[in-house]
Amino acid sequence: LISGLAKITNLEVTGNATFKGNIVVEGHFVTAGKSPQTEVLAANTSANRPQITISGNDTAGSITITTTEQVQPGDLVKITFVNPFDKNPKVIFNASNPEAVPIQIFREVHTDYFIIKLLSPLAANTVYEFDYFVIE
């Protein structure tokens, strides 16, 4: 048991860490890790499926959807986490370019993946950008 103030220049924890009090961060919250995998689903059944890329990791990043033709409502993409969560995480989305603002999307969340679903179609020849944050 250590009590009082401990000043550590660098700390690397290779296992789990449990904090029973508040965590105060005076710097940036930085996430790291490999990018999740993407699988385009049946929202567009033609040969010209949208291109979907992720810049980020299991915790946070950006999703870019580039269309060449209109994409119909339905399941759009399955995002598979590199490391599954113990229980279904919260997945928060935010439009990050003007084209993405009017798009009606929602997500279906599981411990090892989530699916982005469209309620409205995507226009042809358009780039849609979304930011995401995932926390259990």
PDB file of C-alpha atoms in Angstrom:
ATOM      1  CA  LEU A   1       0.000   0.000   0.000  1.00  0.00           C
ATOM      2  CA  ILE A   2       1.344   3.380  -1.039  1.00  0.00           C
ATOM      3  CA  SER A   3      -0.255   6.525   0.339  1.00  0.00           C
ATOM      4  CA  GLY A   4       0.359  10.171  -0.342  1.00  0.00           C
ATOM      5  CA  LEU A   5       1.496  11.762  -3.580  1.00  0.00           C
ATOM      6  CA  ALA A   6       3.565   9.657  -5.986  1.00  0.00           C
ATOM      7  CA  LYS A   7       5.259  11.491  -8.867  1.00  0.00           C
ATOM      8  CA  ILE A   8       6.178   9.211 -11.756  1.00  0.00           C
ATOM      9  CA  THR A   9       7.642  10.529 -15.006  1.00  0.00           C
ATOM     10  CA  ASN A  10       6.545   7.581 -17.154  1.00  0.00           C
ATOM     11  CA  LEU A  11       4.292   4.673 -16.253  1.00  0.00           C
ATOM     12  CA  GLU A  12       3.471   1.638 -18.385  1.00  0.00           C
ATOM     13  CA  VAL A  13       0.871  -0.831 -17.150  1.00  0.00           C
ATOM     14  CA  THR A  14       0.761  -4.078 -19.124  1.00  0.00           C
ATOM     15  CA  GLY A  15      -2.262  -5.523 -17.311  1.00  0.00           C
ATOM     16  CA  ASN A  16      -5.502  -4.081 -15.997  1.00  0.00           C
ATOM     17  CA  ALA A  17      -5.589  -1.054 -13.719  1.00  0.00           C
ATOM     18  CA  THR A  18      -8.431  -0.146 -11.361  1.00  0.00           C
ATOM     19  CA  PHE A  19      -8.921   3.366 -10.038  1.00  0.00           C
ATOM     20  CA  LYS A  20     -11.330   3.857  -7.144  1.00  0.00           C
ATOM     21  CA  GLY A  21     -11.237   7.644  -7.269  1.00  0.00           C
ATOM     22  CA  ASN A  22     -11.407  10.354  -9.904  1.00  0.00           C
ATOM     23  CA  ILE A  23      -8.967  10.512 -12.790  1.00  0.00           C
ATOM     24  CA  VAL A  24      -7.768  13.993 -13.695  1.00  0.00           C
ATOM     25  CA  VAL A  25      -5.927  14.434 -16.994  1.00  0.00           C
ATOM     26  CA  GLU A  26      -4.127  17.738 -17.543  1.00  0.00           C
ATOM     27  CA  GLY A  27      -2.830  16.689 -20.961  1.00  0.00           C
ATOM     28  CA  HIS A  28      -4.461  15.059 -23.954  1.00  0.00           C
ATOM     29  CA  PHE A  29      -6.359  11.791 -23.921  1.00  0.00           C
ATOM     30  CA  VAL A  30      -4.497   9.798 -26.607  1.00  0.00           C
ATOM     31  CA  THR A  31      -5.712   6.457 -27.961  1.00  0.00           C
ATOM     32  CA  ALA A  32      -3.584   3.950 -29.858  1.00  0.00           C
ATOM     33  CA  GLY A  33      -3.869   0.586 -31.540  1.00  0.00           C
ATOM     34  CA  LYS A  34      -4.623  -1.049 -34.854  1.00  0.00           C
ATOM     35  CA  SER A  35      -7.614  -0.020 -36.985  1.00  0.00           C
ATOM     36  CA  PRO A  36     -10.760  -2.154 -36.827  1.00  0.00           C
ATOM     37  CA  GLN A  37     -11.693  -4.143 -39.929  1.00  0.00           C
ATOM     38  CA  THR A  38     -14.497  -3.012 -42.230  1.00  0.00           C
ATOM     39  CA  GLU A  39     -16.885  -5.175 -44.220  1.00  0.00           C
ATOM     40  CA  VAL A  40     -19.318  -3.481 -46.614  1.00  0.00           C
ATOM     41  CA  LEU A  41     -22.746  -5.084 -46.211  1.00  0.00           C
ATOM     42  CA  ALA A  42     -25.882  -5.375 -48.349  1.00  0.00           C
ATOM     43  CA  ALA A  43     -27.027  -1.721 -48.283  1.00  0.00           C
ATOM     44  CA  ASN A  44     -25.808  -1.510 -51.857  1.00  0.00           C
ATOM     45  CA  THR A  45     -25.992  -4.780 -53.776  1.00  0.00           C
ATOM     46  CA  SER A  46     -24.422  -3.626 -57.049  1.00  0.00           C
ATOM     47  CA  ALA A  47     -20.806  -4.118 -58.055  1.00  0.00           C
ATOM     48  CA  ASN A  48     -20.091  -0.458 -57.226  1.00  0.00           C
ATOM     49  CA  ARG A  49     -20.258  -0.691 -53.456  1.00  0.00           C
ATOM     50  CA  PRO A  50     -19.153   2.329 -51.465  1.00  0.00           C
ATOM     51  CA  GLN A  51     -15.534   2.503 -50.331  1.00  0.00           C
ATOM     52  CA  ILE A  52     -15.266   2.649 -46.540  1.00  0.00           C
ATOM     53  CA  THR A  53     -12.060   3.460 -44.687  1.00  0.00           C
ATOM     54  CA  ILE A  54     -11.201   3.919 -41.027  1.00  0.00           C
ATOM     55  CA  SER A  55      -8.492   6.097 -39.579  1.00  0.00           C
ATOM     56  CA  GLY A  56      -8.234   5.263 -35.901  1.00  0.00           C
ATOM     57  CA  ASN A  57      -8.504   2.325 -33.536  1.00  0.00           C
ATOM     58  CA  ASP A  58     -11.042   0.464 -31.371  1.00  0.00           C
ATOM     59  CA  THR A  59     -11.555   3.529 -29.152  1.00  0.00           C
ATOM     60  CA  ALA A  60     -11.733   6.519 -31.497  1.00  0.00           C
ATOM     61  CA  GLY A  61     -11.307   7.513 -35.101  1.00  0.00           C
ATOM     62  CA  SER A  62     -12.885   8.614 -38.338  1.00  0.00           C
ATOM     63  CA  ILE A  63     -14.934   6.682 -40.882  1.00  0.00           C
ATOM     64  CA  THR A  64     -14.969   7.880 -44.490  1.00  0.00           C
ATOM     65  CA  ILE A  65     -17.639   6.595 -46.876  1.00  0.00           C
ATOM     66  CA  THR A  66     -17.116   7.351 -50.567  1.00  0.00           C
ATOM     67  CA  THR A  67     -19.942   6.527 -52.978  1.00  0.00           C
ATOM     68  CA  THR A  68     -19.957   6.157 -56.764  1.00  0.00           C
ATOM     69  CA  GLU A  69     -23.697   5.533 -56.961  1.00  0.00           C
ATOM     70  CA  GLN A  70     -26.684   5.930 -54.641  1.00  0.00           C
ATOM     71  CA  VAL A  71     -26.656   3.618 -51.612  1.00  0.00           C
ATOM     72  CA  GLN A  72     -30.036   2.394 -50.396  1.00  0.00           C
ATOM     73  CA  PRO A  73     -31.114   2.308 -46.725  1.00  0.00           C
ATOM     74  CA  GLY A  74     -30.190  -0.793 -44.730  1.00  0.00           C
ATOM     75  CA  ASP A  75     -27.047  -2.320 -43.263  1.00  0.00           C
ATOM     76  CA  LEU A  76     -24.047  -0.386 -44.593  1.00  0.00           C
ATOM     77  CA  VAL A  77     -20.870  -1.603 -42.912  1.00  0.00           C
ATOM     78  CA  LYS A  78     -19.712  -3.967 -40.187  1.00  0.00           C
ATOM     79  CA  ILE A  79     -16.815  -2.616 -38.086  1.00  0.00           C
ATOM     80  CA  THR A  80     -14.992  -5.430 -36.250  1.00  0.00           C
ATOM     81  CA  PHE A  81     -12.924  -4.449 -33.218  1.00  0.00           C
ATOM     82  CA  VAL A  82      -9.313  -5.601 -32.986  1.00  0.00           C
ATOM     83  CA  ASN A  83      -9.920  -6.492 -29.313  1.00  0.00           C
ATOM     84  CA  PRO A  84     -13.469  -7.440 -28.275  1.00  0.00           C
ATOM     85  CA  PHE A  85     -15.054  -5.705 -25.288  1.00  0.00           C
ATOM     86  CA  ASP A  86     -16.291  -7.615 -22.216  1.00  0.00           C
ATOM     87  CA  LYS A  87     -19.814  -6.243 -22.715  1.00  0.00           C
ATOM     88  CA  ASN A  88     -21.515  -4.190 -25.418  1.00  0.00           C
ATOM     89  CA  PRO A  89     -19.768  -0.797 -25.564  1.00  0.00           C
ATOM     90  CA  LYS A  90     -21.291   2.617 -26.191  1.00  0.00           C
ATOM     91  CA  VAL A  91     -20.561   3.784 -29.752  1.00  0.00           C
ATOM     92  CA  ILE A  92     -20.921   7.535 -30.295  1.00  0.00           C
ATOM     93  CA  PHE A  93     -21.072   8.988 -33.824  1.00  0.00           C
ATOM     94  CA  ASN A  94     -20.782  12.531 -35.055  1.00  0.00           C
ATOM     95  CA  ALA A  95     -20.957  13.892 -38.599  1.00  0.00           C
ATOM     96  CA  SER A  96     -17.661  15.574 -39.460  1.00  0.00           C
ATOM     97  CA  ASN A  97     -18.388  17.075 -42.881  1.00  0.00           C
ATOM     98  CA  PRO A  98     -21.481  18.910 -44.236  1.00  0.00           C
ATOM     99  CA  GLU A  99     -22.518  16.005 -46.483  1.00  0.00           C
ATOM    100  CA  ALA A 100     -22.832  13.687 -43.461  1.00  0.00           C
ATOM    101  CA  VAL A 101     -25.042  15.998 -41.366  1.00  0.00           C
ATOM    102  CA  PRO A 102     -28.459  15.124 -42.919  1.00  0.00           C
ATOM    103  CA  ILE A 103     -27.779  11.358 -43.097  1.00  0.00           C
ATOM    104  CA  GLN A 104     -29.940   9.292 -40.764  1.00  0.00           C
ATOM    105  CA  ILE A 105     -27.809   6.498 -39.327  1.00  0.00           C
ATOM    106  CA  PHE A 106     -27.852   4.319 -36.250  1.00  0.00           C
ATOM    107  CA  ARG A 107     -25.757   1.432 -35.011  1.00  0.00           C
ATOM    108  CA  GLU A 108     -26.235  -2.119 -33.804  1.00  0.00           C
ATOM    109  CA  VAL A 109     -23.602  -2.875 -31.159  1.00  0.00           C
ATOM    110  CA  HIS A 110     -22.051  -6.192 -30.083  1.00  0.00           C
ATOM    111  CA  THR A 111     -18.993  -6.992 -27.970  1.00  0.00           C
ATOM    112  CA  ASP A 112     -16.783  -7.665 -30.999  1.00  0.00           C
ATOM    113  CA  TYR A 113     -18.303  -5.437 -33.718  1.00  0.00           C
ATOM    114  CA  PHE A 114     -20.878  -2.824 -34.584  1.00  0.00           C
ATOM    115  CA  ILE A 115     -22.962  -2.300 -37.726  1.00  0.00           C
ATOM    116  CA  ILE A 116     -23.769   1.092 -39.199  1.00  0.00           C
ATOM    117  CA  LYS A 117     -27.320   1.127 -40.563  1.00  0.00           C
ATOM    118  CA  LEU A 118     -28.840   3.697 -42.904  1.00  0.00           C
ATOM    119  CA  LEU A 119     -32.384   5.040 -42.604  1.00  0.00           C
ATOM    120  CA  SER A 120     -31.884   7.392 -45.554  1.00  0.00           C
ATOM    121  CA  PRO A 121     -30.042   6.806 -48.832  1.00  0.00           C
ATOM    122  CA  LEU A 122     -26.549   8.076 -49.585  1.00  0.00           C
ATOM    123  CA  ALA A 123     -26.137  10.166 -52.747  1.00  0.00           C
ATOM    124  CA  ALA A 124     -23.887   9.097 -55.612  1.00  0.00           C
ATOM    125  CA  ASN A 125     -20.371  10.526 -55.978  1.00  0.00           C
ATOM    126  CA  THR A 126     -20.257  11.880 -52.435  1.00  0.00           C
ATOM    127  CA  VAL A 127     -17.844  11.630 -49.499  1.00  0.00           C
ATOM    128  CA  TYR A 128     -19.366  11.249 -46.024  1.00  0.00           C
ATOM    129  CA  GLU A 129     -17.204  11.579 -42.926  1.00  0.00           C
ATOM    130  CA  PHE A 130     -18.055  10.562 -39.374  1.00  0.00           C
ATOM    131  CA  ASP A 131     -16.052  10.559 -36.150  1.00  0.00           C
ATOM    132  CA  TYR A 132     -16.605   7.826 -33.582  1.00  0.00           C
ATOM    133  CA  PHE A 133     -15.799   7.189 -29.927  1.00  0.00           C
ATOM    134  CA  VAL A 134     -16.245   3.814 -28.229  1.00  0.00           C
ATOM    135  CA  ILE A 135     -16.257   3.162 -24.487  1.00  0.00           C
ATOM    136  CA  GLU A 136     -17.472   0.246 -22.390  1.00  0.00           C
TER     137      GLU A 136
END
